[in-house]
Coordinates of C-alpha atoms in Angstrom, one line a residue:
Chain E
M990 CA 102.8 116.3 130.2
P991 CA 104.1 117.2 126.8
G992 CA 101.7 117.4 123.9
A993 CA 98.6 116.6 125.8
G994 CA 95.2 116.8 124.3
L995 CA 95.0 117.4 120.6
Q996 CA 91.5 116.6 119.5
L997 CA 90.6 114.6 122.6
E998 CA 87.5 116.7 123.1
Q999 CA 86.4 115.7 119.6
A1000 CA 87.7 112.1 119.5
P1001 CA 85.5 109.4 120.9
P1002 CA 86.9 106.9 123.5
F1003 CA 89.0 104.2 121.9
S1004 CA 86.5 101.5 122.8
V1005 CA 83.9 103.2 120.5
P1006 CA 85.6 102.3 117.1
L1007 CA 87.6 99.4 118.5
R1008 CA 84.7 97.1 119.1
F1009 CA 83.7 97.4 115.5
F1010 CA 87.2 96.8 114.2
L1011 CA 87.7 93.7 116.4
S1012 CA 84.4 92.2 115.4
A1013 CA 84.9 92.6 111.7
P1014 CA 87.5 89.8 111.1
V1015 CA 85.4 87.3 113.1
F1016 CA 82.7 87.5 110.4
V1017 CA 85.2 86.8 107.7
L1018 CA 86.1 83.6 109.6
L1019 CA 82.4 82.8 109.8
A1020 CA 82.1 83.4 106.0
A1021 CA 85.1 81.0 105.4
I1022 CA 83.3 78.4 107.5
V1023 CA 80.1 78.8 105.5
L1024 CA 82.1 78.5 102.3
V1025 CA 83.7 75.2 103.4
W1026 CA 80.3 73.8 104.7
Q1027 CA 78.2 74.8 101.7
G1028 CA 81.0 74.3 99.1
P1029 CA 80.6 75.3 95.4
E1030 CA 76.9 76.1 96.0
A1031 CA 77.9 79.3 97.7
L1032 CA 79.5 80.6 94.5
G1033 CA 77.1 79.0 92.1
S1034 CA 74.6 81.8 91.7
R1035 CA 73.9 85.0 93.5
W1036 CA 70.6 83.8 94.8
T1037 CA 71.4 80.6 96.5
P1038 CA 70.8 80.8 100.3
A1039 CA 74.5 79.9 100.8
A1040 CA 75.6 82.8 98.5
L1041 CA 73.3 85.3 100.2
A1042 CA 74.6 84.2 103.7
L1043 CA 78.2 84.4 102.6
T1044 CA 77.7 87.8 101.0
H1045 CA 76.1 89.3 104.0
L1046 CA 78.6 87.9 106.4
L1047 CA 81.3 89.8 104.4
T1048 CA 79.4 92.9 103.6
L1049 CA 77.5 93.5 106.8
G1050 CA 79.8 91.6 109.2
F1051 CA 83.1 92.8 107.9
M1052 CA 82.6 95.8 105.6
A1053 CA 79.7 97.7 107.3
M1054 CA 81.1 96.8 110.7
A1055 CA 84.5 98.3 110.0
M1056 CA 83.2 101.3 108.0
L1057 CA 80.8 102.3 110.7
G1058 CA 83.6 102.0 113.3
A1059 CA 85.8 104.2 111.1
L1060 CA 83.0 106.8 110.6
M1061 CA 82.5 107.0 114.3
Q1062 CA 86.1 108.2 114.4
I1063 CA 86.3 110.2 111.2
L1064 CA 83.1 112.3 111.8
P1065 CA 84.4 114.0 114.9
V1066 CA 88.0 114.3 114.0
L1067 CA 88.1 115.1 110.2
A1068 CA 84.7 116.7 109.9
G1069 CA 84.5 118.4 113.2
A1070 CA 81.2 116.7 113.7
P1071 CA 81.0 115.0 117.1
L1072 CA 78.6 112.1 117.2
P1073 CA 75.9 112.7 119.8
W1074 CA 76.2 110.2 122.7
P1075 CA 79.0 108.3 121.1
R1076 CA 79.0 105.4 123.6
V1077 CA 75.2 104.9 123.3
V1078 CA 75.2 105.1 119.5
A1079 CA 78.2 102.8 119.2
G1080 CA 76.8 100.3 121.8
I1081 CA 73.4 100.0 120.2
T1082 CA 74.7 100.0 116.6
H1083 CA 77.4 97.4 117.3
V1084 CA 75.3 94.9 119.1
A1085 CA 72.3 95.3 116.7
I1086 CA 74.4 94.8 113.6
L1087 CA 76.4 92.0 115.1
L1088 CA 73.3 90.0 116.1
G1089 CA 71.3 91.2 113.0
T1090 CA 74.0 89.9 110.6
L1091 CA 74.1 86.5 112.4
A1092 CA 70.3 86.3 112.3
L1093 CA 70.1 87.3 108.6
S1094 CA 72.8 84.8 107.6
G1095 CA 71.2 82.0 109.7
G1096 CA 67.8 82.9 108.2
F1097 CA 69.2 82.5 104.7
L1098 CA 71.0 79.3 105.4
W1099 CA 68.1 77.5 107.2
S1100 CA 65.3 79.3 105.3
E1101 CA 64.0 80.3 108.7
P1102 CA 61.4 83.2 108.6
L1103 CA 61.7 83.8 112.3
L1104 CA 65.4 84.5 112.0
L1105 CA 64.8 86.8 109.0
Q1106 CA 62.2 88.7 111.0
L1107 CA 64.6 89.0 113.9
A1108 CA 67.2 90.3 111.5
F1109 CA 64.8 92.9 110.1
L1110 CA 64.2 94.3 113.6
L1111 CA 67.8 94.3 114.7
L1112 CA 69.3 95.7 111.4
A1113 CA 66.5 98.3 111.1
G1114 CA 67.1 99.5 114.6
G1115 CA 70.9 99.4 114.5
F1116 CA 71.2 101.3 111.2
A1117 CA 68.4 103.7 112.1
V1118 CA 70.4 104.7 115.3
F1119 CA 73.6 105.1 113.3
V1120 CA 72.2 107.0 110.4
A1121 CA 70.3 109.3 112.8
G1122 CA 73.5 109.9 114.8
A1123 CA 75.6 110.5 111.7
A1124 CA 73.1 112.8 110.2
G1125 CA 72.9 114.7 113.5
A1126 CA 76.7 115.0 113.5
L1127 CA 76.8 116.2 109.9
V1128 CA 74.2 118.9 110.4
Q1129 CA 76.3 120.4 113.2
A1130 CA 79.6 119.8 111.5
K1131 CA 81.9 122.7 112.3
L1132 CA 84.1 122.1 109.2
Q1133 CA 81.4 122.6 106.7
G1134 CA 82.5 122.6 103.1
A1135 CA 85.3 120.3 103.8
I1136 CA 85.0 116.5 104.1
A1137 CA 81.7 116.9 106.0
S1138 CA 79.6 117.8 102.9
E1139 CA 81.1 114.9 101.1
L1140 CA 80.2 112.4 103.8
W1141 CA 76.5 113.1 103.3
F1142 CA 76.5 111.1 100.1
P1143 CA 77.7 107.7 101.5
V1144 CA 75.5 108.1 104.6
A1145 CA 72.5 108.8 102.4
A1146 CA 73.4 105.9 100.2
L1147 CA 73.6 103.7 103.3
A1148 CA 70.1 104.7 104.2
V1149 CA 68.8 103.8 100.8
T1150 CA 70.7 100.5 100.9
V1151 CA 69.3 99.6 104.3
V1152 CA 65.7 100.5 103.2
L1153 CA 66.0 98.4 100.1
G1154 CA 67.6 95.5 102.0
L1155 CA 64.9 95.6 104.7
Y1156 CA 62.2 95.6 102.0
L1157 CA 63.7 92.5 100.4
D1158 CA 64.1 90.8 103.8
A1159 CA 60.6 91.6 104.9
A1160 CA 59.1 90.1 101.7
R1161 CA 61.0 86.9 102.3
A1162 CA 60.5 86.8 106.1
W1163 CA 56.8 87.6 106.3
N1164 CA 55.4 86.5 103.0
G1165 CA 57.9 84.0 101.7
L1166 CA 58.2 86.1 98.6
V1167 CA 61.3 86.6 96.5
L1168 CA 60.8 90.0 94.8
A1169 CA 61.2 90.9 91.2
Q1170 CA 64.7 91.0 89.7
A1171 CA 64.7 94.8 89.4
W1172 CA 64.3 95.2 93.2
R1173 CA 67.0 92.7 93.8
E1174 CA 69.4 94.6 91.5
L1175 CA 68.9 97.9 93.3
H1176 CA 70.1 96.8 96.7
P1177 CA 73.6 95.5 95.8
A1178 CA 74.1 98.5 93.5
W1179 CA 73.3 101.0 96.3
A1180 CA 75.4 99.0 98.8
L1181 CA 78.5 98.7 96.6
A1182 CA 78.5 101.6 94.0
G1183 CA 76.7 103.8 96.5
W1184 CA 77.5 103.5 100.2
T1185 CA 80.8 101.7 99.9
G1186 CA 82.2 103.4 96.8
L1187 CA 81.2 106.8 97.9
L1188 CA 82.8 106.3 101.3
V1189 CA 86.0 105.0 99.7
A1190 CA 86.1 108.0 97.4
A1191 CA 85.6 110.5 100.2
V1192 CA 88.2 108.8 102.3
A1193 CA 90.7 108.4 99.4
K1194 CA 90.6 112.0 98.6
Q1195 CA 91.9 112.8 102.1
V1196 CA 94.0 109.8 102.8
V1197 CA 95.8 109.0 99.5
P1198 CA 97.6 112.4 99.4
M1199 CA 98.0 112.3 103.2
F1200 CA 99.8 109.0 103.7
Q1201 CA 101.9 108.7 100.6
M1202 CA 102.3 112.4 99.7
T1203 CA 100.9 112.0 96.3
P1204 CA 99.5 114.9 94.2
S1205 CA 95.9 115.7 95.0
Y1206 CA 93.0 114.3 92.8
P1207 CA 92.1 116.8 90.0
S1208 CA 90.1 119.3 91.9
L1209 CA 87.1 119.7 89.6
A1210 CA 86.7 115.9 89.1
S1211 CA 87.1 115.2 92.8
R1212 CA 84.7 117.9 93.8
Y1213 CA 81.8 116.6 91.7
F1214 CA 82.6 112.8 91.9
S1215 CA 80.3 112.1 94.8
V1216 CA 77.3 114.2 93.6
A1217 CA 77.7 112.8 90.1
V1218 CA 77.8 109.2 91.2
F1219 CA 74.9 109.7 93.6
A1220 CA 72.8 111.3 90.9
L1221 CA 73.7 108.6 88.4
L1222 CA 72.6 105.9 90.9
V1223 CA 69.3 107.7 91.4
A1224 CA 68.7 108.0 87.7
W1225 CA 69.8 104.4 87.0
S1226 CA 67.4 103.2 89.7
A1227 CA 64.5 105.1 88.3
A1228 CA 65.4 103.9 84.8
Q1229 CA 64.9 100.3 86.0
A1230 CA 61.1 101.0 85.9
L1231 CA 61.2 101.8 82.2
P1232 CA 60.1 99.0 79.8
D1233 CA 63.0 99.9 77.5
S1234 CA 66.2 98.9 79.3
R1235 CA 68.6 101.0 77.1
L1236 CA 68.6 104.1 79.3
A1237 CA 69.3 102.0 82.4
I1238 CA 72.2 100.3 80.6
A1239 CA 73.6 103.6 79.4
L1240 CA 73.5 105.1 82.9
G1241 CA 75.0 102.0 84.4
L1242 CA 77.9 102.1 81.9
V1243 CA 78.6 105.8 82.8
L1244 CA 78.5 104.8 86.5
S1245 CA 81.0 101.9 86.0
A1246 CA 83.2 104.2 83.9
A1247 CA 83.3 106.7 86.8
Y1248 CA 84.6 104.0 89.2
L1249 CA 87.1 102.8 86.6
V1250 CA 88.5 106.3 86.2
F1251 CA 88.6 106.8 89.9
A1252 CA 90.5 103.5 90.4
L1253 CA 93.0 104.2 87.6
A1254 CA 93.5 107.8 88.8
T1255 CA 94.2 106.6 92.3
L1256 CA 96.8 104.1 91.0
E1257 CA 98.4 106.8 88.9
L1258 CA 98.6 109.2 91.9
Q1259 CA 100.2 106.5 94.0
R1260 CA 102.7 105.8 91.3
R1261 CA 103.6 109.5 91.5
R1262 CA 103.9 109.6 95.3
R1263 CA 106.7 111.6 96.7
R1264 CA 107.1 109.4 99.8
R1265 CA 109.0 106.4 98.5
V1266 CA 108.7 104.4 101.8
G1267 CA 106.3 101.6 100.9
D1268 CA 104.2 99.7 103.4
T1269 CA 101.6 97.0 103.6
T1270 CA 98.7 99.5 103.6
L1271 CA 99.9 100.7 100.2
Q1272 CA 100.0 97.2 98.9
F1273 CA 96.4 96.7 100.1
W1274 CA 95.4 99.9 98.3
R1275 CA 96.9 98.8 95.1
V1276 CA 95.2 95.4 95.2
G1277 CA 92.0 97.2 96.1
M1278 CA 92.2 99.7 93.2
I1279 CA 93.1 97.1 90.6
S1280 CA 90.2 95.0 91.8
L1281 CA 87.9 98.0 91.6
A1282 CA 89.0 98.7 88.1
L1283 CA 88.4 95.0 87.1
A1284 CA 85.0 95.0 88.9
A1285 CA 83.9 98.1 87.0
L1286 CA 84.9 96.6 83.7
L1287 CA 83.2 93.3 84.5
W1288 CA 80.0 95.1 85.7
A1289 CA 80.0 97.1 82.5
S1290 CA 80.4 94.0 80.4
R1291 CA 77.6 92.3 82.3
M1292 CA 75.3 95.2 81.6
A1293 CA 76.2 95.4 78.0
G1294 CA 75.6 91.7 77.6
L1295 CA 79.2 90.9 76.8
A1296 CA 79.7 88.6 79.8
P1297 CA 77.3 85.8 80.8
E1298 CA 75.5 85.6 84.1
R1299 CA 77.9 83.0 85.5
F1300 CA 80.5 85.8 85.9
D1301 CA 78.3 87.4 88.6
A1302 CA 80.2 85.5 91.3
A1303 CA 83.5 86.8 90.1
L1304 CA 82.1 90.3 90.1
G1305 CA 81.0 89.9 93.7
V1306 CA 84.5 88.5 94.6
L1307 CA 86.3 91.4 92.9
A1308 CA 84.0 94.1 94.4
I1309 CA 83.7 92.7 97.9
V1310 CA 86.9 90.7 98.6
G1311 CA 89.2 92.4 96.1
A1312 CA 88.2 96.1 96.4
A1313 CA 86.3 96.8 99.6
M1314 CA 87.9 94.3 101.9
S1315 CA 91.4 95.1 100.8
L1316 CA 91.0 98.8 101.3
I1317 CA 89.4 98.4 104.7
N1318 CA 92.0 95.9 105.8
G1319 CA 94.8 98.2 104.7
M1320 CA 93.2 101.2 106.5
L1321 CA 92.8 99.2 109.7
Y1322 CA 96.6 98.8 109.9
K1323 CA 96.9 102.6 110.0
I1324 CA 93.8 103.5 112.0
V1325 CA 94.1 101.0 114.9
P1326 CA 97.8 101.6 115.8
F1327 CA 97.4 105.3 115.4
L1328 CA 94.5 105.4 117.8
A1329 CA 96.3 103.2 120.3
W1330 CA 99.2 105.7 120.2
F1331 CA 97.0 108.7 120.2
H1332 CA 94.9 107.7 123.2
L1333 CA 98.0 106.7 125.2
Q1334 CA 99.9 109.9 124.7
A1335 CA 96.7 111.9 125.4
I1336 CA 96.7 110.6 128.9
G1337 CA 100.5 110.9 129.3
A1338 CA 101.1 107.1 129.2
G1339 CA 103.6 105.2 127.2
R1340 CA 107.3 105.7 126.9
R1341 CA 109.8 107.8 124.9
G1342 CA 110.1 106.6 121.4
L1343 CA 106.7 105.1 121.3
S1344 CA 105.1 105.2 117.9
M1345 CA 102.4 103.5 115.7
K1346 CA 105.0 101.0 114.7
S1347 CA 105.7 100.0 118.3
F1348 CA 102.3 98.3 118.4
L1349 CA 102.5 96.3 115.1
A1350 CA 105.6 95.6 112.9
E1351 CA 105.4 95.3 109.1
A1352 CA 106.2 91.6 109.0
P1353 CA 103.0 90.2 110.5
Q1354 CA 101.0 92.7 108.3
R1355 CA 102.8 91.4 105.2
R1356 CA 102.0 87.8 106.1
Q1357 CA 98.3 88.6 106.4
F1358 CA 98.4 90.6 103.2
A1359 CA 99.9 87.6 101.4
M1360 CA 97.2 85.3 102.7
H1361 CA 94.5 87.7 101.7
L1362 CA 95.9 88.0 98.2
I1363 CA 96.1 84.2 97.8
A1364 CA 92.5 83.9 99.1
L1365 CA 91.4 86.5 96.6
V1366 CA 93.1 84.7 93.6
L1367 CA 91.7 81.3 94.7
L1368 CA 88.2 82.8 95.1
L1369 CA 88.4 84.3 91.6
G1370 CA 89.5 80.9 90.3
A1371 CA 86.7 79.1 92.1
A1372 CA 84.2 81.7 90.7
C1373 CA 85.3 81.4 87.1
G1374 CA 86.7 77.9 86.8
P1375 CA 87.3 74.7 88.8
V1376 CA 84.8 74.8 91.7
A1377 CA 86.9 72.6 93.8
L1378 CA 89.2 75.6 94.4
V1379 CA 86.5 76.8 96.8
Y1380 CA 88.0 74.7 99.6
P1381 CA 91.6 76.0 99.5
A1382 CA 90.1 79.5 98.9
A1383 CA 88.0 79.2 102.1
A1384 CA 91.0 77.9 104.1
C1385 CA 93.1 80.9 103.0
L1386 CA 90.2 83.4 103.7
G1387 CA 89.8 81.9 107.1
L1388 CA 93.5 82.0 107.9
S1389 CA 93.7 85.6 106.6
A1390 CA 90.8 86.5 109.0
V1391 CA 92.6 84.8 111.9
L1392 CA 95.9 86.6 111.1
L1393 CA 94.1 90.0 110.9
F1394 CA 92.4 89.5 114.2
S1395 CA 95.6 88.4 115.8
N1396 CA 97.4 91.5 114.4
L1397 CA 94.7 93.8 115.7
M1398 CA 94.9 92.1 119.1
K1399 CA 98.7 92.7 119.1
V1400 CA 97.9 96.4 119.0
V1401 CA 95.3 96.1 121.7
G1402 CA 97.7 94.0 123.9
G1403 CA 100.5 96.6 123.5
Y1404 CA 98.0 99.4 124.3
R1405 CA 96.8 97.7 127.5
A1406 CA 100.4 96.7 128.6
M1407 CA 101.7 100.3 128.5
P1408 CA 102.1 101.8 131.9
R1409 CA 99.6 104.5 132.8
P1410 CA 100.3 107.5 135.0
A1411 CA 98.7 107.5 138.4
T1412 CA 96.3 110.2 137.3
S1413 CA 95.0 108.5 134.2
E1414 CA 91.5 108.9 135.6
G1415 CA 91.8 112.5 134.3
A1416 CA 92.0 111.1 130.8
R1417 CA 88.8 112.7 129.7
T1418 CA 89.4 116.2 131.0
P1419 CA 89.2 118.6 128.2
A1420 CA 92.3 119.0 126.1
R1421 CA 92.7 122.7 126.7
S1422 CA 93.3 122.4 130.4
L1423 CA 96.1 119.9 129.8
A1424 CA 97.8 121.5 126.9
E1425 CA 100.9 123.5 127.1
P1426 CA 100.3 125.9 124.2
R1427 CA 103.6 127.6 123.9
R1428 CA 106.1 125.1 125.2
A1429 CA 109.6 126.4 124.3
Q1430 CA 111.9 124.2 122.3
Chain F
M795 CA 99.9 138.3 94.6
E796 CA 100.0 135.5 97.1
N797 CA 97.4 135.5 99.9
I798 CA 98.1 134.2 103.3
S799 CA 96.5 130.8 102.6
Q800 CA 98.7 130.2 99.6
Y801 CA 101.8 131.5 101.4
M802 CA 101.2 129.2 104.4
K803 CA 100.3 126.2 102.2
H804 CA 103.6 126.6 100.3
D805 CA 105.3 126.5 103.7
H806 CA 103.5 123.2 104.5
E807 CA 104.5 121.7 101.2
S808 CA 108.1 122.7 101.7
C809 CA 108.1 121.1 105.2
D810 CA 106.5 118.0 103.7
A811 CA 109.3 117.8 101.1
R812 CA 112.0 118.1 103.8
F813 CA 110.2 115.3 105.8
V814 CA 110.3 113.0 102.8
E815 CA 114.0 113.6 102.3
A816 CA 114.8 112.7 105.9
E817 CA 112.6 109.7 105.9
Q818 CA 114.2 108.3 102.8
A819 CA 117.6 108.8 104.3
A820 CA 116.5 106.8 107.3
E821 CA 115.0 104.1 105.2
Q822 CA 118.4 103.8 103.4
R823 CA 120.3 103.9 106.7
D824 CA 122.3 106.8 105.3
W825 CA 123.2 108.3 108.6
A826 CA 125.0 111.4 107.5
R827 CA 122.3 112.4 105.1
L828 CA 119.6 111.6 107.8
A829 CA 121.3 113.9 110.3
A830 CA 121.6 116.7 107.8
Q831 CA 118.1 116.3 106.3
F832 CA 116.5 115.9 109.7
A833 CA 118.1 119.0 111.0
V834 CA 116.7 121.0 108.0
F835 CA 113.2 119.5 108.5
D836 CA 113.3 120.1 112.3
G837 CA 114.4 123.7 111.8
D838 CA 111.8 124.4 109.1
A839 CA 109.0 122.8 111.2
E840 CA 109.9 124.9 114.2
R841 CA 110.1 128.1 112.1
H842 CA 106.7 127.3 110.7
F843 CA 105.2 126.8 114.2
A844 CA 106.9 130.0 115.3
I845 CA 105.5 132.3 112.6
E846 CA 102.1 131.0 113.4
E847 CA 102.4 131.2 117.2
E848 CA 104.2 134.5 117.4
I849 CA 102.7 136.4 114.5
L850 CA 99.7 134.8 112.7
F851 CA 97.7 133.5 115.6
P852 CA 98.0 136.5 117.9
K853 CA 97.1 138.9 115.1
F854 CA 94.1 136.8 114.2
E855 CA 93.1 136.5 117.9
D856 CA 93.4 140.3 118.4
R857 CA 91.4 141.0 115.2
T858 CA 88.6 138.6 115.8
G859 CA 88.6 138.1 119.6
M860 CA 88.6 134.3 119.0
T861 CA 91.3 133.3 121.6
S862 CA 90.0 129.9 122.6
G863 CA 88.9 128.5 119.3
P864 CA 90.8 127.0 116.4
T865 CA 94.1 128.8 117.1
Q866 CA 94.2 127.2 120.6
M867 CA 93.6 123.7 119.1
M868 CA 96.4 124.3 116.6
R869 CA 98.8 125.3 119.4
S870 CA 98.1 122.1 121.3
E871 CA 98.7 120.1 118.1
H872 CA 102.0 122.0 117.6
A873 CA 102.9 120.9 121.1
Q874 CA 102.2 117.3 120.2
M875 CA 104.3 117.5 117.0
R876 CA 107.2 119.1 118.9
D877 CA 107.0 116.3 121.4
L878 CA 107.5 113.8 118.6
L879 CA 110.3 115.8 117.0
S880 CA 112.0 115.9 120.4
Q881 CA 111.9 112.1 120.4
M882 CA 113.2 111.9 116.8
R883 CA 116.3 113.9 117.6
P884 CA 117.8 111.2 119.9
A885 CA 116.8 108.5 117.4
V886 CA 118.8 110.3 114.7
E887 CA 121.8 110.6 117.1
A888 CA 121.6 106.9 118.1
R889 CA 121.2 105.9 114.5
N890 CA 118.1 104.0 115.4
A891 CA 116.4 103.9 112.0
D892 CA 113.4 101.7 113.1
E893 CA 112.5 104.0 116.0
Y894 CA 113.0 107.1 113.7
L895 CA 110.7 105.6 111.0
G896 CA 108.0 104.7 113.5
L897 CA 108.1 108.2 115.0
A898 CA 108.2 109.8 111.6
E899 CA 105.2 107.9 110.4
T900 CA 103.2 108.9 113.5
L901 CA 104.3 112.5 113.0
L902 CA 103.2 112.3 109.4
V903 CA 99.7 111.2 110.3
L904 CA 99.4 114.0 112.9
M905 CA 101.0 116.6 110.7
R906 CA 98.9 115.9 107.6
Q907 CA 95.7 116.0 109.6
H908 CA 96.8 119.3 111.2
N909 CA 97.7 120.8 107.9
L910 CA 94.4 119.8 106.4
K911 CA 92.5 121.6 109.2
E912 CA 94.6 124.7 108.8
E913 CA 94.4 124.8 105.1
Q914 CA 90.7 124.0 104.8
I915 CA 89.5 126.1 107.8
L916 CA 91.8 128.4 109.7
Y917 CA 93.8 130.0 106.9
G918 CA 90.6 130.9 105.1
M919 CA 89.3 132.6 108.2
I920 CA 92.6 134.5 108.4
D921 CA 92.4 135.5 104.8
R922 CA 89.0 137.0 105.4
A923 CA 90.1 138.8 108.6
F924 CA 93.1 140.4 106.9
Q925 CA 91.8 141.3 103.4
G926 CA 94.1 144.0 101.9
E927 CA 96.8 143.5 104.6
E928 CA 98.1 140.2 103.4
Q929 CA 101.5 141.6 102.3
D930 CA 102.2 143.2 105.6
L931 CA 101.6 140.0 107.5
I932 CA 103.6 137.9 105.0
G933 CA 106.4 140.5 105.3
L934 CA 106.4 140.1 109.1
M935 CA 106.5 136.3 108.8
E936 CA 109.4 136.5 106.2
A937 CA 111.4 138.7 108.6
R938 CA 110.8 136.2 111.5
K939 CA 111.9 133.3 109.3
A940 CA 115.1 135.1 108.3
A941 CA 115.8 136.0 111.9

């Protein structure tokens, strides 16, 4: 078998990340349904039950789901840090977050303490298993000093986000309390500017030059970005306790400036890419980075008192739908077809000429991208202006989710349909015994 | 003076540049240029694999005794990339741009992950194992490339 193996001994089985990737779009569809059902209420204020349910369907159900799935793949392959018991960790994490997200959203929508209590247990358990597994992998990472050290920051920020979220949930679930504003500000900041932003930065540093052959990020800035952002978040959080808010505002402004610079630098690197072949993933990255830049500016304006509170919904749409969801969506179109190809060739299945593109053409990706973009614009419109736009926005968001799911299923269908060699049971034998190290040309 | 890491990294960059030229020709359906550019890229990639497999890796294995570690994994990744290259050749001959571009993209993802691992891990280990002898090794590799 030509070219057998590669990093099979490091890579987890396809089913480990795939279950996360296929579940993610289903939650976007659920979010769209909640948006239609609850109407303008869901974008009215950050604190309405509908807004909280909508936000967590997108952030936990789509973003965390996909990001955890991707980390299960990245940790072993890029960081040389195999996750301990990948099937067990993936199984528990996936089911717990899936059910926990449903319970949490239901708990918000129906103000039902029992559901919020159930969500607490499921999400605490699911994230604890994942964070423990990821930390265990990072401690043993063979490729120390490379991406491994950088992945500590998002994983640590995830742990902070989860603890803060659980604290807010527990207060509501067991005591019917809604905690002070400062506590409620910390959780989304750690979730978006911490966990999500730091993971995006760590991945971008590897992936932006990799896929488009751009120059690298400036080495000094990129080396200290993660540690600086993490330190700023810690300081900003601590400053919330001060009676004088000026220090917190100053730190928050520096933090948003860091993300603004990161987004603009990424757009500039992509503009200078050597590989001129454009694709849908690149379009998703551009929308994601433009949204991130706008979100950083809007967040800074909010902190500086230049924008009124009613813009919070637009800030959420820009950060979540515009930045995070666009980037994740674009990456899924590279990760899932590559893994399908990778796992097939590793067992000697498939045919000559088989490539990532054999599983999913550009045209269906472009259609879904267009729908996502329309949904984003309409959501921004609904958040800033005529609230009736919320209905077409929800329809487009739901349609985009359906198209994404169907595109991912095309890959899975192609993967399953490919003929397997009779000995495919041997798929999990270590790569080295299969490899032909010095095959002549 | 260049060390081994820098020398090998330059070789990667030059292979990347050749890859981009060929991919662009395929995108524009410029068959003559694709055939010419692909031949250059294919040859450069094979020479790069060869200097590693015939000179750099055996020397490193002899010096450190690490015969089943990173060098073995790099060899099996070379085999995988050669397999893709061997499928790209008939796609060039058949003027099948879609198949070529699909294979090229897949090769790119493999190749860049592979280069990243070499540049961030293996080459540094080789630099440390051959301190003071860099120029001898680079000379050997230059001679092999010219052969």
